[in-house]
Amino acid sequence: MLKVRAVPISFKNIAINKAYTRPQLTDIWGLGGPQAIARGVFTPANANIIILFVTHDKRDDSTPYDDHILGDVLYWEGEKGHLNDKRIANAHVNADEVHLFYRDHHRDPFTYLGLLTLIQFKEKKDKPSEFQFLINEYALFDENELKEPGIDPQTFVSETKREIIINARLGQQHFRRQLIQRWQSCSVTGIKKQDVLLASHIKPWRLSSNGEKLDAYNGLLLTPALDLLFDKGIVTFRQNKKIVLSSQLASWEYQKMGIDSAMKLRELPIRTSNYLEYHRDVIFKHI
């Protein structure tokens, strides 16, 4: 990581799917020279911005990272020295924006592909950590663009909403796939019939940041009854993994739904535990 003087880094003059060389970006951002962004990760001083410069086909004498795009997902190996691993992995917590410049060959200019949302992070000690990001260009939508001359606001809003809805559905599908991969069966009961299990957000979708929406640790794989009660804040889980039942329902009603006070989560990763603390404090209905 190379930190440079505090300059405002703006993406106002950076266009999605447009190619840029490092010298061009240096001029746009008013940096001292291309050396400021010569590395794979650039973190401007005093800004909640992380910029990745990713090359698929690298020079023969460079570190052989396995970085590539498959569909709308970036598979990226972090820095050899792990310098920015934790900051990138916690970007959604710290409100950091992660931007991607990507090129297929090391002789090509970089194409700006927009914002990234972390899907999965595997920390490694003896080799680069592994990251998966959803390429989420729609997060760059700026309502001020509606005021541009020649654009019909009604048409523009309609198309944008449609794109956002499609993007949200794709994100939810990806979230479900991640939970199935992670849990294999219901997080509580162990039921394995995946087509009846639901991907439940711990911190609700509507209240989550872009990163939190797709963070597999912000989810449980639940049977329909558990999913409904958990979503409504009628059940939650303690730090010791045990279920907590709200007084919103009588004991016989829980029994009819197949829910009992002996239930517990099969496991509880630390990051999931942090989300559950939010669920207990904000979503759960104690009375």
Tab-separated table of C-alpha atoms in Angstrom:
chain	number	residue	atom	x	y	z
A	1	MET	CA	0.000	0.000	0.000
A	2	LEU	CA	1.299	3.452	-0.889
A	3	LYS	CA	-0.275	6.439	0.793
A	4	VAL	CA	0.101	9.840	-0.852
A	5	ARG	CA	-0.787	13.368	0.104
A	6	ALA	CA	-4.403	13.973	1.020
A	7	VAL	CA	-6.206	14.752	-2.230
A	8	PRO	CA	-9.902	14.378	-2.926
A	9	ILE	CA	-10.422	11.264	-5.040
A	10	SER	CA	-13.576	11.601	-7.114
A	11	PHE	CA	-15.219	9.258	-9.605
A	12	LYS	CA	-17.269	12.052	-11.162
A	13	ASN	CA	-15.148	11.960	-14.321
A	14	ILE	CA	-14.665	8.177	-14.318
A	15	ALA	CA	-17.083	6.214	-16.502
A	16	ILE	CA	-18.182	2.599	-16.152
A	17	ASN	CA	-16.648	0.299	-18.815
A	18	LYS	CA	-14.230	2.999	-19.993
A	19	ALA	CA	-10.496	2.248	-20.211
A	20	TYR	CA	-7.866	4.318	-18.384
A	21	THR	CA	-4.096	4.174	-18.136
A	22	ARG	CA	-2.395	4.893	-14.836
A	23	PRO	CA	-0.992	8.220	-16.169
A	24	GLN	CA	-4.522	9.262	-17.195
A	25	LEU	CA	-5.866	8.493	-13.722
A	26	THR	CA	-2.944	10.359	-12.209
A	27	ASP	CA	-3.989	13.478	-14.158
A	28	ILE	CA	-7.697	13.069	-13.368
A	29	TRP	CA	-7.042	12.734	-9.640
A	30	GLY	CA	-4.233	15.292	-9.464
A	31	LEU	CA	-1.704	12.864	-8.006
A	32	GLY	CA	2.024	13.472	-7.945
A	33	GLY	CA	2.757	10.752	-10.488
A	34	PRO	CA	1.815	7.241	-11.636
A	35	GLN	CA	3.907	5.740	-8.826
A	36	ALA	CA	1.120	6.727	-6.417
A	37	ILE	CA	-1.131	4.098	-7.997
A	38	ALA	CA	1.537	1.665	-9.167
A	39	ARG	CA	0.483	-1.119	-6.827
A	40	GLY	CA	-2.543	-3.387	-6.860
A	41	VAL	CA	-4.261	-1.685	-3.923
A	42	PHE	CA	-4.541	2.096	-3.591
A	43	THR	CA	-6.022	3.605	-0.435
A	44	PRO	CA	-6.237	7.406	-0.720
A	45	ALA	CA	-5.392	9.198	2.512
A	46	ASN	CA	-8.297	10.430	4.645
A	47	ALA	CA	-10.933	8.780	2.415
A	48	ASN	CA	-13.258	5.791	2.768
A	49	ILE	CA	-12.113	4.478	-0.588
A	50	ILE	CA	-10.188	1.360	-1.582
A	51	ILE	CA	-9.193	0.997	-5.237
A	52	LEU	CA	-8.119	-2.338	-6.709
A	53	PHE	CA	-6.024	-2.508	-9.877
A	54	VAL	CA	-6.375	-6.107	-11.041
A	55	THR	CA	-4.605	-7.774	-13.972
A	56	HIS	CA	-5.603	-11.238	-15.153
A	57	ASP	CA	-2.689	-12.097	-17.483
A	58	LYS	CA	0.316	-10.754	-15.604
A	59	ARG	CA	3.944	-10.238	-16.542
A	60	ASP	CA	6.134	-13.349	-16.412
A	61	ASP	CA	8.324	-11.853	-13.694
A	62	SER	CA	5.425	-10.819	-11.421
A	63	THR	CA	3.847	-12.749	-8.534
A	64	PRO	CA	1.491	-15.376	-10.081
A	65	TYR	CA	-1.749	-14.309	-8.399
A	66	ASP	CA	-4.889	-16.088	-9.616
A	67	ASP	CA	-7.164	-13.107	-10.309
A	68	HIS	CA	-10.080	-13.428	-12.719
A	69	ILE	CA	-13.700	-12.538	-13.394
A	70	LEU	CA	-16.377	-15.201	-13.839
A	71	GLY	CA	-19.816	-13.843	-14.692
A	72	ASP	CA	-20.376	-10.904	-12.354
A	73	VAL	CA	-17.964	-12.161	-9.677
A	74	LEU	CA	-14.328	-11.119	-9.200
A	75	TYR	CA	-12.054	-13.793	-7.730
A	76	TRP	CA	-9.061	-11.965	-6.292
A	77	GLU	CA	-6.049	-12.954	-4.252
A	78	GLY	CA	-4.983	-10.265	-1.806
A	79	GLU	CA	-1.595	-8.742	-1.289
A	80	LYS	CA	1.338	-11.018	-0.515
A	81	GLY	CA	2.041	-9.135	2.719
A	82	HIS	CA	-1.642	-9.091	3.804
A	83	LEU	CA	-1.323	-5.348	4.427
A	84	ASN	CA	-4.916	-4.402	3.519
A	85	ASP	CA	-6.679	-7.741	4.025
A	86	LYS	CA	-8.599	-6.787	7.153
A	87	ARG	CA	-9.604	-3.363	5.889
A	88	ILE	CA	-10.923	-4.808	2.628
A	89	ALA	CA	-12.695	-7.675	4.425
A	90	ASN	CA	-14.394	-5.166	6.756
A	91	ALA	CA	-15.185	-2.531	4.136
A	92	HIS	CA	-18.931	-2.888	4.735
A	93	VAL	CA	-18.426	-2.289	8.462
A	94	ASN	CA	-16.227	0.769	7.985
A	95	ALA	CA	-18.332	2.248	5.142
A	96	ASP	CA	-15.396	1.940	2.738
A	97	GLU	CA	-16.159	1.877	-0.984
A	98	VAL	CA	-14.206	-0.736	-2.963
A	99	HIS	CA	-13.701	0.211	-6.625
A	100	LEU	CA	-12.365	-2.018	-9.402
A	101	PHE	CA	-10.095	-1.268	-12.352
A	102	TYR	CA	-9.517	-4.455	-14.345
A	103	ARG	CA	-7.543	-5.522	-17.411
A	104	ASP	CA	-7.065	-8.858	-19.153
A	105	HIS	CA	-3.411	-8.309	-20.122
A	106	HIS	CA	-0.640	-6.379	-18.409
A	107	ARG	CA	-0.050	-4.272	-21.526
A	108	ASP	CA	-3.680	-3.109	-21.685
A	109	PRO	CA	-5.190	-0.055	-19.990
A	110	PHE	CA	-7.504	-0.728	-17.048
A	111	THR	CA	-11.281	-0.748	-17.513
A	112	TYR	CA	-13.297	0.748	-14.677
A	113	LEU	CA	-15.980	-1.747	-13.590
A	114	GLY	CA	-17.457	0.170	-10.662
A	115	LEU	CA	-18.092	-0.743	-7.043
A	116	LEU	CA	-17.513	-4.154	-5.514
A	117	THR	CA	-19.450	-5.931	-2.781
A	118	LEU	CA	-17.607	-8.552	-0.742
A	119	ILE	CA	-19.195	-11.988	-0.970
A	120	GLN	CA	-16.591	-14.210	0.644
A	121	PHE	CA	-13.239	-13.822	2.383
A	122	LYS	CA	-10.845	-16.662	3.214
A	123	GLU	CA	-7.941	-15.471	5.321
A	124	LYS	CA	-4.623	-17.182	4.600
A	125	LYS	CA	-1.372	-16.941	6.526
A	126	ASP	CA	1.270	-18.512	4.290
A	127	LYS	CA	-0.143	-17.287	0.969
A	128	PRO	CA	-2.408	-14.474	-0.318
A	129	SER	CA	-5.893	-14.411	1.170
A	130	GLU	CA	-8.812	-15.196	-1.142
A	131	PHE	CA	-11.608	-12.735	-1.869
A	132	GLN	CA	-14.802	-12.972	-3.895
A	133	PHE	CA	-16.634	-9.789	-4.885
A	134	LEU	CA	-19.880	-9.118	-6.691
A	135	ILE	CA	-19.315	-6.475	-9.369
A	136	ASN	CA	-22.075	-4.055	-8.521
A	137	GLU	CA	-22.000	-1.153	-10.967
A	138	TYR	CA	-25.554	-0.019	-10.176
A	139	ALA	CA	-24.452	1.241	-6.768
A	140	LEU	CA	-22.883	4.171	-8.628
A	141	PHE	CA	-26.273	5.549	-9.646
A	142	ASP	CA	-26.475	9.274	-8.910
A	143	GLU	CA	-29.895	10.924	-8.816
A	144	ASN	CA	-28.318	14.141	-10.131
A	145	GLU	CA	-27.956	12.397	-13.502
A	146	LEU	CA	-31.708	12.840	-13.891
A	147	LYS	CA	-31.079	16.530	-14.461
A	148	GLU	CA	-28.846	15.978	-17.479
A	149	PRO	CA	-30.301	17.554	-20.653
A	150	GLY	CA	-31.781	15.192	-23.205
A	151	ILE	CA	-32.767	12.546	-20.653
A	152	ASP	CA	-36.426	11.791	-20.051
A	153	PRO	CA	-36.609	11.471	-16.218
A	154	GLN	CA	-39.569	9.082	-16.293
A	155	THR	CA	-37.849	6.719	-18.727
A	156	PHE	CA	-34.544	6.949	-16.895
A	157	VAL	CA	-36.053	6.226	-13.492
A	158	SER	CA	-38.027	3.308	-14.866
A	159	GLU	CA	-34.969	1.694	-16.446
A	160	THR	CA	-32.824	2.345	-13.409
A	161	LYS	CA	-35.392	0.843	-11.041
A	162	ARG	CA	-35.640	-2.202	-13.267
A	163	GLU	CA	-31.864	-2.642	-13.224
A	164	ILE	CA	-31.719	-2.222	-9.448
A	165	ILE	CA	-34.488	-4.806	-8.961
A	166	ILE	CA	-32.710	-7.281	-11.250
A	167	ASN	CA	-29.445	-6.637	-9.452
A	168	ALA	CA	-31.098	-7.151	-6.058
A	169	ARG	CA	-32.589	-10.457	-7.180
A	170	LEU	CA	-29.224	-11.641	-8.463
A	171	GLY	CA	-27.673	-10.607	-5.166
A	172	GLN	CA	-30.285	-12.513	-3.166
A	173	GLN	CA	-29.765	-15.601	-5.302
A	174	HIS	CA	-26.037	-15.376	-4.751
A	175	PHE	CA	-26.612	-14.879	-1.000
A	176	ARG	CA	-28.703	-18.054	-0.889
A	177	ARG	CA	-26.041	-20.031	-2.781
A	178	GLN	CA	-23.416	-18.841	-0.305
A	179	LEU	CA	-25.545	-19.905	2.681
A	180	ILE	CA	-26.203	-23.338	1.173
A	181	GLN	CA	-22.493	-23.768	0.523
A	182	ARG	CA	-21.682	-22.690	4.056
A	183	TRP	CA	-24.365	-24.507	6.078
A	184	GLN	CA	-25.387	-27.422	3.800
A	185	SER	CA	-28.553	-27.834	5.905
A	186	CYS	CA	-30.794	-25.859	8.281
A	187	SER	CA	-28.660	-23.822	10.690
A	188	VAL	CA	-30.795	-25.106	13.594
A	189	THR	CA	-32.512	-28.397	12.779
A	190	GLY	CA	-30.012	-29.869	10.327
A	191	ILE	CA	-32.768	-30.618	7.793
A	192	LYS	CA	-30.986	-31.150	4.463
A	193	LYS	CA	-33.786	-30.744	1.902
A	194	GLN	CA	-32.473	-27.495	0.446
A	195	ASP	CA	-35.489	-26.650	-1.703
A	196	VAL	CA	-37.581	-26.063	1.448
A	197	LEU	CA	-34.928	-24.034	3.274
A	198	LEU	CA	-34.885	-20.225	3.194
A	199	ALA	CA	-31.956	-17.809	3.253
A	200	SER	CA	-32.671	-15.528	6.213
A	201	HIS	CA	-30.872	-12.238	6.708
A	202	ILE	CA	-29.960	-11.578	10.348
A	203	LYS	CA	-29.688	-7.839	9.858
A	204	PRO	CA	-32.617	-7.266	7.469
A	205	TRP	CA	-31.961	-6.590	3.776
A	206	ARG	CA	-33.675	-3.194	3.951
A	207	LEU	CA	-31.400	-2.070	6.806
A	208	SER	CA	-28.150	-3.535	5.490
A	209	SER	CA	-25.360	-1.863	3.572
A	210	ASN	CA	-24.424	-3.271	0.152
A	211	GLY	CA	-21.735	-5.392	1.768
A	212	GLU	CA	-23.983	-6.632	4.546
A	213	LYS	CA	-26.690	-7.641	2.058
A	214	LEU	CA	-24.383	-10.236	0.515
A	215	ASP	CA	-22.278	-11.170	3.531
A	216	ALA	CA	-22.841	-14.889	4.141
A	217	TYR	CA	-22.123	-14.311	7.837
A	218	ASN	CA	-25.240	-12.102	7.912
A	219	GLY	CA	-27.448	-15.082	7.220
A	220	LEU	CA	-28.947	-18.303	8.493
A	221	LEU	CA	-30.416	-21.162	6.483
A	222	LEU	CA	-33.768	-21.930	8.115
A	223	THR	CA	-36.941	-23.955	7.737
A	224	PRO	CA	-40.016	-21.880	6.781
A	225	ALA	CA	-41.427	-21.632	10.324
A	226	LEU	CA	-38.106	-20.595	11.816
A	227	ASP	CA	-37.483	-18.164	8.967
A	228	LEU	CA	-40.854	-16.449	9.455
A	229	LEU	CA	-40.510	-16.111	13.226
A	230	PHE	CA	-36.885	-14.982	12.972
A	231	ASP	CA	-37.746	-12.407	10.303
A	232	LYS	CA	-40.613	-11.041	12.442
A	233	GLY	CA	-38.374	-10.822	15.511
A	234	ILE	CA	-40.375	-13.415	17.432
A	235	VAL	CA	-37.367	-15.695	17.898
A	236	THR	CA	-33.658	-14.942	18.091
A	237	PHE	CA	-30.474	-16.610	19.343
A	238	ARG	CA	-28.131	-15.922	22.268
A	239	GLN	CA	-24.337	-15.851	22.196
A	240	ASN	CA	-24.392	-19.417	23.535
A	241	LYS	CA	-26.357	-20.417	20.378
A	242	LYS	CA	-29.598	-21.166	22.258
A	243	ILE	CA	-32.916	-19.984	20.856
A	244	VAL	CA	-34.883	-17.197	22.591
A	245	LEU	CA	-38.685	-17.210	22.307
A	246	SER	CA	-40.655	-13.987	22.492
A	247	SER	CA	-43.787	-13.742	24.639
A	248	GLN	CA	-45.586	-12.685	21.452
A	249	LEU	CA	-46.719	-16.321	21.131
A	250	ALA	CA	-47.925	-18.821	23.727
A	251	SER	CA	-45.964	-22.007	24.348
A	252	TRP	CA	-48.647	-24.130	22.681
A	253	GLU	CA	-48.430	-21.950	19.549
A	254	TYR	CA	-44.680	-22.534	19.332
A	255	GLN	CA	-45.279	-26.251	19.749
A	256	LYS	CA	-47.822	-26.265	16.927
A	257	MET	CA	-45.168	-24.696	14.700
A	258	GLY	CA	-42.548	-27.235	15.725
A	259	ILE	CA	-40.492	-24.699	17.706
A	260	ASP	CA	-39.237	-25.413	21.221
A	261	SER	CA	-36.905	-23.767	23.728
A	262	ALA	CA	-34.312	-26.542	23.451
A	263	MET	CA	-33.363	-25.530	19.905
A	264	LYS	CA	-29.957	-23.993	19.232
A	265	LEU	CA	-27.718	-23.013	16.342
A	266	ARG	CA	-25.395	-25.768	15.173
A	267	GLU	CA	-22.486	-23.329	15.161
A	268	LEU	CA	-21.904	-19.610	15.639
A	269	PRO	CA	-18.971	-17.879	13.879
A	270	ILE	CA	-17.784	-14.625	15.457
A	271	ARG	CA	-18.968	-12.476	12.533
A	272	THR	CA	-22.410	-14.092	12.651
A	273	SER	CA	-22.467	-13.498	16.399
A	274	ASN	CA	-21.975	-9.768	15.770
A	275	TYR	CA	-24.988	-9.681	13.446
A	276	LEU	CA	-27.067	-11.617	15.975
A	277	GLU	CA	-26.287	-9.010	18.602
A	278	TYR	CA	-27.938	-6.467	16.287
A	279	HIS	CA	-30.910	-8.804	15.785
A	280	ARG	CA	-31.416	-9.214	19.544
A	281	ASP	CA	-31.114	-5.474	20.209
A	282	VAL	CA	-33.116	-4.097	17.272
A	283	ILE	CA	-35.325	-6.762	15.676
A	284	PHE	CA	-36.308	-9.115	18.493
A	285	LYS	CA	-39.629	-8.344	20.234
A	286	HIS	CA	-39.048	-9.099	23.902
A	287	ILE	CA	-42.673	-8.478	24.914
